[in-house]
PDB file of C-alpha atoms in Angstrom:
ATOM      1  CA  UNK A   1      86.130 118.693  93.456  1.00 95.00           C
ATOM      2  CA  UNK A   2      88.646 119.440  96.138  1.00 97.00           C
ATOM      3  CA  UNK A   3      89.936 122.985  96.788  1.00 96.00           C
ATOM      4  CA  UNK A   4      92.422 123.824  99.535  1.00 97.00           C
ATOM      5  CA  UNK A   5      93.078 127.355 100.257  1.00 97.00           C
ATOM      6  CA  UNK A   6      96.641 128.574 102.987  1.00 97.00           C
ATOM      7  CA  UNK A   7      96.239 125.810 105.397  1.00 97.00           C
ATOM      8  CA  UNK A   8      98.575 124.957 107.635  1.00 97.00           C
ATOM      9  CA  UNK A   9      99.512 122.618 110.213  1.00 97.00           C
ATOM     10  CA  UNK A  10     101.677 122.738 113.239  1.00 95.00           C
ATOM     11  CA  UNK A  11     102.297 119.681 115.770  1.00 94.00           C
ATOM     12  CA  UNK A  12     104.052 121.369 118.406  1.00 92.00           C
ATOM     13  CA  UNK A  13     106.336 124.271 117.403  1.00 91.00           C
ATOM     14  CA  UNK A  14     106.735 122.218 114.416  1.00 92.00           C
ATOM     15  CA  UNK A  15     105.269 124.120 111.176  1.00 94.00           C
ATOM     16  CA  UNK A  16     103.993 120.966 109.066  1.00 95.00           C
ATOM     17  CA  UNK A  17     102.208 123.016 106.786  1.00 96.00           C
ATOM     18  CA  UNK A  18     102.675 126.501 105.598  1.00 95.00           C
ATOM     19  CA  UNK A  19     100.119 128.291 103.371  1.00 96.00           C
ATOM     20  CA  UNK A  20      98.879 125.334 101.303  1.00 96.00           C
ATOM     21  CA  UNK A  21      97.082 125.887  98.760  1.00 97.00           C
ATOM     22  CA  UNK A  22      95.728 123.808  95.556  1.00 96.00           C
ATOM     23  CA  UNK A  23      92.303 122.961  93.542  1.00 96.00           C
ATOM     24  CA  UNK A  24      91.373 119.435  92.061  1.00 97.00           C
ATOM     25  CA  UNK A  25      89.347 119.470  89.100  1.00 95.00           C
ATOM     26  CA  UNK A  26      86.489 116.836  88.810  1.00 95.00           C
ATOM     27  CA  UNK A  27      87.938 113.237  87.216  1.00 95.00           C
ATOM     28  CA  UNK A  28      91.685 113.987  86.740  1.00 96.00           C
ATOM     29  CA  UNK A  29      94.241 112.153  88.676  1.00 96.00           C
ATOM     30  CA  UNK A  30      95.963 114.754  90.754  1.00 97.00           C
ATOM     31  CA  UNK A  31      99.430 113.729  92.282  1.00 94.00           C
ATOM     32  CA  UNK A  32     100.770 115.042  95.677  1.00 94.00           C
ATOM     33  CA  UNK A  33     104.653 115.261  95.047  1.00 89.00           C
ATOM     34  CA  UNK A  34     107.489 115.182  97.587  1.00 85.00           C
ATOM     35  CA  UNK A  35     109.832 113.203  99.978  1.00 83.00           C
ATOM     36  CA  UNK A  36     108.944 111.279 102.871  1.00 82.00           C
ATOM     37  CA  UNK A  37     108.175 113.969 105.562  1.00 84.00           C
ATOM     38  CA  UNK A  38     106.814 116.543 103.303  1.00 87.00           C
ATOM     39  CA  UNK A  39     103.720 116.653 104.385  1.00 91.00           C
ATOM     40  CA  UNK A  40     101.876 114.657 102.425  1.00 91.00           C
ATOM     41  CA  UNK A  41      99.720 112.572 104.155  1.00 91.00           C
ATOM     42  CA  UNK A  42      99.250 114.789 106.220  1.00 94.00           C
ATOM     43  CA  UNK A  43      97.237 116.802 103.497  1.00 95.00           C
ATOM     44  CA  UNK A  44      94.921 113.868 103.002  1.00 94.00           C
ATOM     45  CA  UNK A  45      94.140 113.464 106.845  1.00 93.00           C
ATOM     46  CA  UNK A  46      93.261 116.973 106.670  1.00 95.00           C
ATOM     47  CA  UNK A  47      90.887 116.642 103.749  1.00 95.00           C
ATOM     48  CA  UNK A  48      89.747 113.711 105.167  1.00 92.00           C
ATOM     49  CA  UNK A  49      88.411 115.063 108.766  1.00 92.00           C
ATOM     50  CA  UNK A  50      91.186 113.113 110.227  1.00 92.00           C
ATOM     51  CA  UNK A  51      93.060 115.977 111.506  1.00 94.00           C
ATOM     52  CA  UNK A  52      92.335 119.912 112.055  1.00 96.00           C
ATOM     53  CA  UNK A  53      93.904 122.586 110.036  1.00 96.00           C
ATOM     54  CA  UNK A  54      95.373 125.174 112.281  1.00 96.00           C
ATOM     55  CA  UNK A  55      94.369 127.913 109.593  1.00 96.00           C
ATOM     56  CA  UNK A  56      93.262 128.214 105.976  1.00 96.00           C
ATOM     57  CA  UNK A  57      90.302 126.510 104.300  1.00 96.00           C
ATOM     58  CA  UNK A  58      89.629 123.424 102.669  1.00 96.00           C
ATOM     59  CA  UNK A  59      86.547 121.319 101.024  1.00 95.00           C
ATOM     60  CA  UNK A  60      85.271 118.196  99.027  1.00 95.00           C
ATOM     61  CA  UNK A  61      82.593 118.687  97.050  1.00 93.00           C
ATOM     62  CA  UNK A  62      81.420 115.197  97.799  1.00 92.00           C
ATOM     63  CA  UNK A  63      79.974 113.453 100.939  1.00 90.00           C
ATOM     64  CA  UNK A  64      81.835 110.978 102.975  1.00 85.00           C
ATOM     65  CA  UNK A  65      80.027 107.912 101.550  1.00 85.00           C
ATOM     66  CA  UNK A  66      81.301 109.134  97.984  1.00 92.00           C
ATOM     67  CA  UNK A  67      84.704 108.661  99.131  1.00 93.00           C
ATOM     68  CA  UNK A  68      87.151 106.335  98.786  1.00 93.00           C
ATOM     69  CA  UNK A  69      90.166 105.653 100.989  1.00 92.00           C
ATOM     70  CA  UNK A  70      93.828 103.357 100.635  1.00 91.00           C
ATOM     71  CA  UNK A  71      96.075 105.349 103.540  1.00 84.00           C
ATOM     72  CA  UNK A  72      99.234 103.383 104.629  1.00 77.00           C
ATOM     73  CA  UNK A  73      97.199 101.454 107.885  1.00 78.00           C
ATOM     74  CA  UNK A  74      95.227  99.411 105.432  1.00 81.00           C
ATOM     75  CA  UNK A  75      93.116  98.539 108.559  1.00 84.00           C
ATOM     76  CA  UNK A  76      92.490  94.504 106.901  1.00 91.00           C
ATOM     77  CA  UNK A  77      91.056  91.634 109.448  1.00 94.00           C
ATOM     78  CA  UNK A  78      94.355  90.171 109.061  1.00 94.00           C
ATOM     79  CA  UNK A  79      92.656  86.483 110.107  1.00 95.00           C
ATOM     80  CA  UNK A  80      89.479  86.411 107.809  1.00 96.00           C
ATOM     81  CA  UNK A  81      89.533  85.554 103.801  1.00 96.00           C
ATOM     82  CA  UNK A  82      89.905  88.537 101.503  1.00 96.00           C
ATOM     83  CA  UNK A  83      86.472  88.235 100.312  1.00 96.00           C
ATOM     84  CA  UNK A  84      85.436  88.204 104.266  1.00 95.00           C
ATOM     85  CA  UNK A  85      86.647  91.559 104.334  1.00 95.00           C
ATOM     86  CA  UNK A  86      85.038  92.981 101.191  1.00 95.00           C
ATOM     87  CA  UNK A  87      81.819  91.369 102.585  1.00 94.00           C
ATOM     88  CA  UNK A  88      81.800  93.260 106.212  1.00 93.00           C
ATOM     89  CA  UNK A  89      82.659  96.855 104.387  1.00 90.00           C
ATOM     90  CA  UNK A  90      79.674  95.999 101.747  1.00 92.00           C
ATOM     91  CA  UNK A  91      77.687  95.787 104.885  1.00 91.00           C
ATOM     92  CA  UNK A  92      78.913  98.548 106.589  1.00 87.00           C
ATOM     93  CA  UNK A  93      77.939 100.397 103.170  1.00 86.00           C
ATOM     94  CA  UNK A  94      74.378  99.211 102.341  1.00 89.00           C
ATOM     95  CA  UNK A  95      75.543  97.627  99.418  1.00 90.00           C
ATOM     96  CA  UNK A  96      74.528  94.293  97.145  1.00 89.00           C
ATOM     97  CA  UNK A  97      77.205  91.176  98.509  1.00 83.00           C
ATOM     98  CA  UNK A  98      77.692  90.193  94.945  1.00 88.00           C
ATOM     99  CA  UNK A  99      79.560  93.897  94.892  1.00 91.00           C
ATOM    100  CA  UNK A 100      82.773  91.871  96.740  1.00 94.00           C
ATOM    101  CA  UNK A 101      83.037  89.603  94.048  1.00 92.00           C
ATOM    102  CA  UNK A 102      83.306  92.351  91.275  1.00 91.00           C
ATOM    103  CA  UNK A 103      86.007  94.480  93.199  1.00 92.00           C
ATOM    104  CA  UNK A 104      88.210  91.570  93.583  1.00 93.00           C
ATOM    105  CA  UNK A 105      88.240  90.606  90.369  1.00 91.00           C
ATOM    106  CA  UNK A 106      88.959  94.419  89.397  1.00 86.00           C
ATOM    107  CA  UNK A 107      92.299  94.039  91.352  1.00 88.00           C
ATOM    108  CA  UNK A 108      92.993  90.343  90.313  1.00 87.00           C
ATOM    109  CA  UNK A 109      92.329  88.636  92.843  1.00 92.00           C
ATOM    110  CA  UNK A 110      89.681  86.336  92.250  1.00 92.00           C
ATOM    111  CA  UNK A 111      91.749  82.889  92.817  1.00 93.00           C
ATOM    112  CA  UNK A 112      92.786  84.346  96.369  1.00 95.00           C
ATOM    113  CA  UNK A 113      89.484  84.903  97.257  1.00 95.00           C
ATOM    114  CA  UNK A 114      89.332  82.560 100.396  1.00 95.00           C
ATOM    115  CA  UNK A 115      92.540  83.267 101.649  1.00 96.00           C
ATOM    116  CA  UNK A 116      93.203  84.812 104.741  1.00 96.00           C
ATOM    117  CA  UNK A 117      94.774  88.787 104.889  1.00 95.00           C
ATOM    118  CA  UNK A 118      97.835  87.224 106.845  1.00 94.00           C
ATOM    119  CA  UNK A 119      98.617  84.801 103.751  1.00 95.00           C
ATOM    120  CA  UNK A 120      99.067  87.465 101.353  1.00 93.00           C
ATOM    121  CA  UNK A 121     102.478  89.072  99.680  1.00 89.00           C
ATOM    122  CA  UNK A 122     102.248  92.814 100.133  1.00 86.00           C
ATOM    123  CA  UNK A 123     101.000  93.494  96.534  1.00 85.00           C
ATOM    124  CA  UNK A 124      98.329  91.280  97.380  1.00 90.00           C
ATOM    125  CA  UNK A 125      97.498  93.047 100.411  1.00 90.00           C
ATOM    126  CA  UNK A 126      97.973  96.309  98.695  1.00 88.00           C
ATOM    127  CA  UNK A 127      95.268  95.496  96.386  1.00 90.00           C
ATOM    128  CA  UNK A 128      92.672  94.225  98.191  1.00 93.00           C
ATOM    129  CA  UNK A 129      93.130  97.381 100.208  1.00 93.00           C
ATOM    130  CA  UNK A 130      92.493  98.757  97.081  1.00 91.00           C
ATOM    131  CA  UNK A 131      89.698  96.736  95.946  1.00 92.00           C
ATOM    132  CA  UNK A 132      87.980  97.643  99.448  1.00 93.00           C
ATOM    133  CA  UNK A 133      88.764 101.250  98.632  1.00 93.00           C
ATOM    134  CA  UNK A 134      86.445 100.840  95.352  1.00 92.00           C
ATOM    135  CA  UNK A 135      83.988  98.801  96.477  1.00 92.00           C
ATOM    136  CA  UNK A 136      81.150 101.196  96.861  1.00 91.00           C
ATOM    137  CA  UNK A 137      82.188 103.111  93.203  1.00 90.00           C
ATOM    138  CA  UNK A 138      83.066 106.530  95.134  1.00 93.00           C
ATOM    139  CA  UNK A 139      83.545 109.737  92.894  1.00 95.00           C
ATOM    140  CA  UNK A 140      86.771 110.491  94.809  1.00 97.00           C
ATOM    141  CA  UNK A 141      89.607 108.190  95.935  1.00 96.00           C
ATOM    142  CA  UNK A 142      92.533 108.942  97.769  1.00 96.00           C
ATOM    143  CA  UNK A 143      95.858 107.218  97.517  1.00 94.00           C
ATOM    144  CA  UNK A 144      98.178 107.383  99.687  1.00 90.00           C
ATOM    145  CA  UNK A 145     101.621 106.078  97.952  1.00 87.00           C
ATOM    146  CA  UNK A 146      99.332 103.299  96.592  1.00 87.00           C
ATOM    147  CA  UNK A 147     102.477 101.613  94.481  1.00 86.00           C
ATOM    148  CA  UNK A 148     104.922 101.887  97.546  1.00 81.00           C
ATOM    149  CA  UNK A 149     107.146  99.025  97.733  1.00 78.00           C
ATOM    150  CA  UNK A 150     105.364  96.625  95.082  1.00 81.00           C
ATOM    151  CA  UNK A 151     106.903  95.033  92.299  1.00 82.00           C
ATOM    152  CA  UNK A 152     107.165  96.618  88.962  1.00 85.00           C
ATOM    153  CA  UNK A 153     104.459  94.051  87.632  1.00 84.00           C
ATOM    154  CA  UNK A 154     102.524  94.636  90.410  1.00 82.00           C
ATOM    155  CA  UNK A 155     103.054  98.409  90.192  1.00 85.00           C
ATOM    156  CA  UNK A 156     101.937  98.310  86.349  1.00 87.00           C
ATOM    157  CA  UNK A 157      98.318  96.557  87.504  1.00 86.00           C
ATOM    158  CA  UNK A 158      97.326  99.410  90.349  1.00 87.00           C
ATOM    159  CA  UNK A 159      98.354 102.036  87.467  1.00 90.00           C
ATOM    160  CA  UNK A 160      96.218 100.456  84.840  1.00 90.00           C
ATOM    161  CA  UNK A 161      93.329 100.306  87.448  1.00 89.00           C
ATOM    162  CA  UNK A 162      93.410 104.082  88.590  1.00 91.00           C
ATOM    163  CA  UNK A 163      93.844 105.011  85.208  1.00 93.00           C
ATOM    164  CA  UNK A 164      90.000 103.040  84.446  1.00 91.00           C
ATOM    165  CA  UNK A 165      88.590 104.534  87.760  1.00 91.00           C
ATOM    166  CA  UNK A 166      89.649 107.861  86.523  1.00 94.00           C
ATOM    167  CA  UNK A 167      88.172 107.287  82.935  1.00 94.00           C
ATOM    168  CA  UNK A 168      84.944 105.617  84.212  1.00 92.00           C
ATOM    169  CA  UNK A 169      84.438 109.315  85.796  1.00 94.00           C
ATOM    170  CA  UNK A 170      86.228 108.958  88.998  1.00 95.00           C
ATOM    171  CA  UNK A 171      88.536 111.972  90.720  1.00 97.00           C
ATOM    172  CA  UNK A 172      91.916 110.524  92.357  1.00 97.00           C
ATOM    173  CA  UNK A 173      93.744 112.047  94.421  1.00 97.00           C
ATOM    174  CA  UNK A 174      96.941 110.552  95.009  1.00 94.00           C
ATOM    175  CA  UNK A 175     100.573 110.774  97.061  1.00 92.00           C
ATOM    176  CA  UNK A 176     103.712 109.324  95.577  1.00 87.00           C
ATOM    177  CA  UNK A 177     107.527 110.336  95.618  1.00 81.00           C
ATOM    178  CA  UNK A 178     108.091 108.566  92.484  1.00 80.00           C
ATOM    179  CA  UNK A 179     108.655 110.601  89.721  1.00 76.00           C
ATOM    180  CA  UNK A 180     107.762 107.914  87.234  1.00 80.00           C
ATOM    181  CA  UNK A 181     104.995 107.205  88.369  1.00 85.00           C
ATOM    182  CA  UNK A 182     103.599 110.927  88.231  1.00 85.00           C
ATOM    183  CA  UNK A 183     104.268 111.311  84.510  1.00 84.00           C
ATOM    184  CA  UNK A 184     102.337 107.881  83.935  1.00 86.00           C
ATOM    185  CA  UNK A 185      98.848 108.547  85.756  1.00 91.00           C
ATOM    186  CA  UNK A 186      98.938 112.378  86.783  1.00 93.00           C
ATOM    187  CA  UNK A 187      97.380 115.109  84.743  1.00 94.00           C
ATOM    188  CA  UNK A 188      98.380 117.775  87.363  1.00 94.00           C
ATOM    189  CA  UNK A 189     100.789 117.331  90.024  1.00 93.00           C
ATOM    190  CA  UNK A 190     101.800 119.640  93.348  1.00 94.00           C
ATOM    191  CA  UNK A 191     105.202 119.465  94.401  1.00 90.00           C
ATOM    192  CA  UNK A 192     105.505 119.681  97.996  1.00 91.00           C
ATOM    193  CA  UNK A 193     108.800 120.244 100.063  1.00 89.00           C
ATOM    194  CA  UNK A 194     108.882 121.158 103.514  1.00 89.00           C
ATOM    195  CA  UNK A 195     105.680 121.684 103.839  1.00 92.00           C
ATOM    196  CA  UNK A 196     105.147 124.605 100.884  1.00 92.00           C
ATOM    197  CA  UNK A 197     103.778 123.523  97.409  1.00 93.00           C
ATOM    198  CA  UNK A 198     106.548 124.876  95.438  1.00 90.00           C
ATOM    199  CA  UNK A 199     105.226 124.206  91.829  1.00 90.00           C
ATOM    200  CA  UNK A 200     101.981 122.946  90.339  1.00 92.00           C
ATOM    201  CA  UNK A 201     101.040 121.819  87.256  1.00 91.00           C
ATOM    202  CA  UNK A 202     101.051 119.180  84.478  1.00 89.00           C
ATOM    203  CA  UNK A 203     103.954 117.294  84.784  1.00 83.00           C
ATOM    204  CA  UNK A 204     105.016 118.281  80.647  1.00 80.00           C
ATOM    205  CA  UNK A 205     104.133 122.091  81.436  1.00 82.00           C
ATOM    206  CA  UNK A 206     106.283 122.341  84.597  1.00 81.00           C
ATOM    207  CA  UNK A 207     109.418 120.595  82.692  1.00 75.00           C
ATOM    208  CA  UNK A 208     108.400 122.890  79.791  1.00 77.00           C
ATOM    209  CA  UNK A 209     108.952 125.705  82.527  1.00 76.00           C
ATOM    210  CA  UNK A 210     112.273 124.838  84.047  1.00 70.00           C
ATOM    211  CA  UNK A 211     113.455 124.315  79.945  1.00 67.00           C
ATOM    212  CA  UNK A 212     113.000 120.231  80.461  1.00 60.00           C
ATOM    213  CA  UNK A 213     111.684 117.199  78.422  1.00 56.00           C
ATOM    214  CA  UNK A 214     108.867 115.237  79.336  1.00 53.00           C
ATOM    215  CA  UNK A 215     111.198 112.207  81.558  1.00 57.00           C
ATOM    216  CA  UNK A 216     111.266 111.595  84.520  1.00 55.00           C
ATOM    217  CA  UNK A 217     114.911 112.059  85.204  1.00 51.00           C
ATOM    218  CA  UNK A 218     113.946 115.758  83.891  1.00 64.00           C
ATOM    219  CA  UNK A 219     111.112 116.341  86.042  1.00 66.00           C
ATOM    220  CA  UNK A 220     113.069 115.068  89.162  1.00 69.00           C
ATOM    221  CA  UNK A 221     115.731 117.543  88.314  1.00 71.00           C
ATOM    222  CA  UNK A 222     112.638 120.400  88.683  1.00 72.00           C
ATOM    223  CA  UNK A 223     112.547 119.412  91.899  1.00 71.00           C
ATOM    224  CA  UNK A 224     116.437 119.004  92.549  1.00 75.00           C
ATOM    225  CA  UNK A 225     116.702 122.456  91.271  1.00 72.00           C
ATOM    226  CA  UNK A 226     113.774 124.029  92.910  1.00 73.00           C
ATOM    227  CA  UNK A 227     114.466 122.320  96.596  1.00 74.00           C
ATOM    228  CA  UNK A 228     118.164 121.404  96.308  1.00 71.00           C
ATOM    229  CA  UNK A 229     117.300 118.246  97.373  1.00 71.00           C
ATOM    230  CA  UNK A 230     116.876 114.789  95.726  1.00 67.00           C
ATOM    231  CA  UNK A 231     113.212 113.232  96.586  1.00 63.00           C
ATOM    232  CA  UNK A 232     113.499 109.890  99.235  1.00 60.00           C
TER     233      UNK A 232
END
């Protein structure tokens, strides 16, 4: 579904990316692993035509309309009604109105329906970002630290949601520093530190490697003891 082969990225002298290099297989959830300042979204803007490698390769082997997006700018008309917004992107999409409806209640938000973007909590906003993200069904959604912030309950919900998208036949492709969270929805995972994937894998075979159990207090170790450095 996606393959990336040595890209990398400077801004400035600044090497963001050096000699990245990955594959995502078609309906797995594949997590992007590392601090803040890795590099991570910096990946996805790269896959996602918002930004220019400066070398390497990279492709989706779907077409724009097949994709699905929830980056940190979650781009909401703050003053119109959450099902307001879901209405103007069905538009924009060619798609049925009744198609709104069926995404909010996906994310649970069907009571909140008429209120307006600059009424919600964060998780709320959070997942109608999400639910817009879905609304057209794409094959492949990126996630961009999609749990950052929330509430454990809250957190819980989005999981439970990718982990449907994903069994429904959908590819995710998603950026976290939360080791936790990893184990629960990834079944291969990149860890990415300065730029450089260091190790890749499932997150039980790359504990298995460094002579770890499958927890995450274990698999953030990996990284301690790969990097030196404790994730952000």
């Amino acid at each position: 579904m996606i393959q990336m082969e040595s890209v990398s990225k400077h801004f400035g002298s600044q090497a963001v990316l050096t000699d990245v290099s990955f594959e995502v297989s078609r309906q797995e959830v594949f997590g992007l692993l590392g601090p803040s300042g890795a590099g991570k979204t910096t990946i996805i803007n790269i896959l996602t035509h918002q930004l220019d490698a400066d070398g390497g390769t990279h492709s989706i082997d779907v077409t724009p309309l097949e994709t699905g997006l929830m980056l940190d700018e979650d781009g909401l008309f703050v003053r119109l009604s959450c099902l307001e917004n879901l209405r103007i992107f069905a538009s924009i999409y060619g798609i049925a109105p009744e198609a709104s409806q069926e995404a909010l209640e996906s994310v649970g938000l069907v009571g909140d329906a008429k209120k307006a973007v600059n009424q919600l909590s964060k998780g709320m906003r959070q997942r109608l970002a999400l639910a817009r993200a879905i609304l057209h069904r794409p094959k492949l959604l990126f996630l961009d630290e999609p749990t950052s912030g929330l509430d454990p309950s809250t957190a819980r919900g989005i999981h439970r949601l990718i982990l449907g998208l994903r069994d429904k036949g959908a590819t995710v492709f998603l950026t976290t520093h939360n080791m936790d969270e990893a184990v629960k929805l990834c079944d291969r995972v990149a860890m990415l530190h300065k730029g450089h994937i260091v190790e890749q894998g499932s997150p039980l075979d790359i504990c298995q490697r460094y002579g770890a159990m499958k927890t995450v207090p274990d698999l953030e170790e990996v990284f301690i003891k790969m990097t030196g450095e404790e994730l952000e």
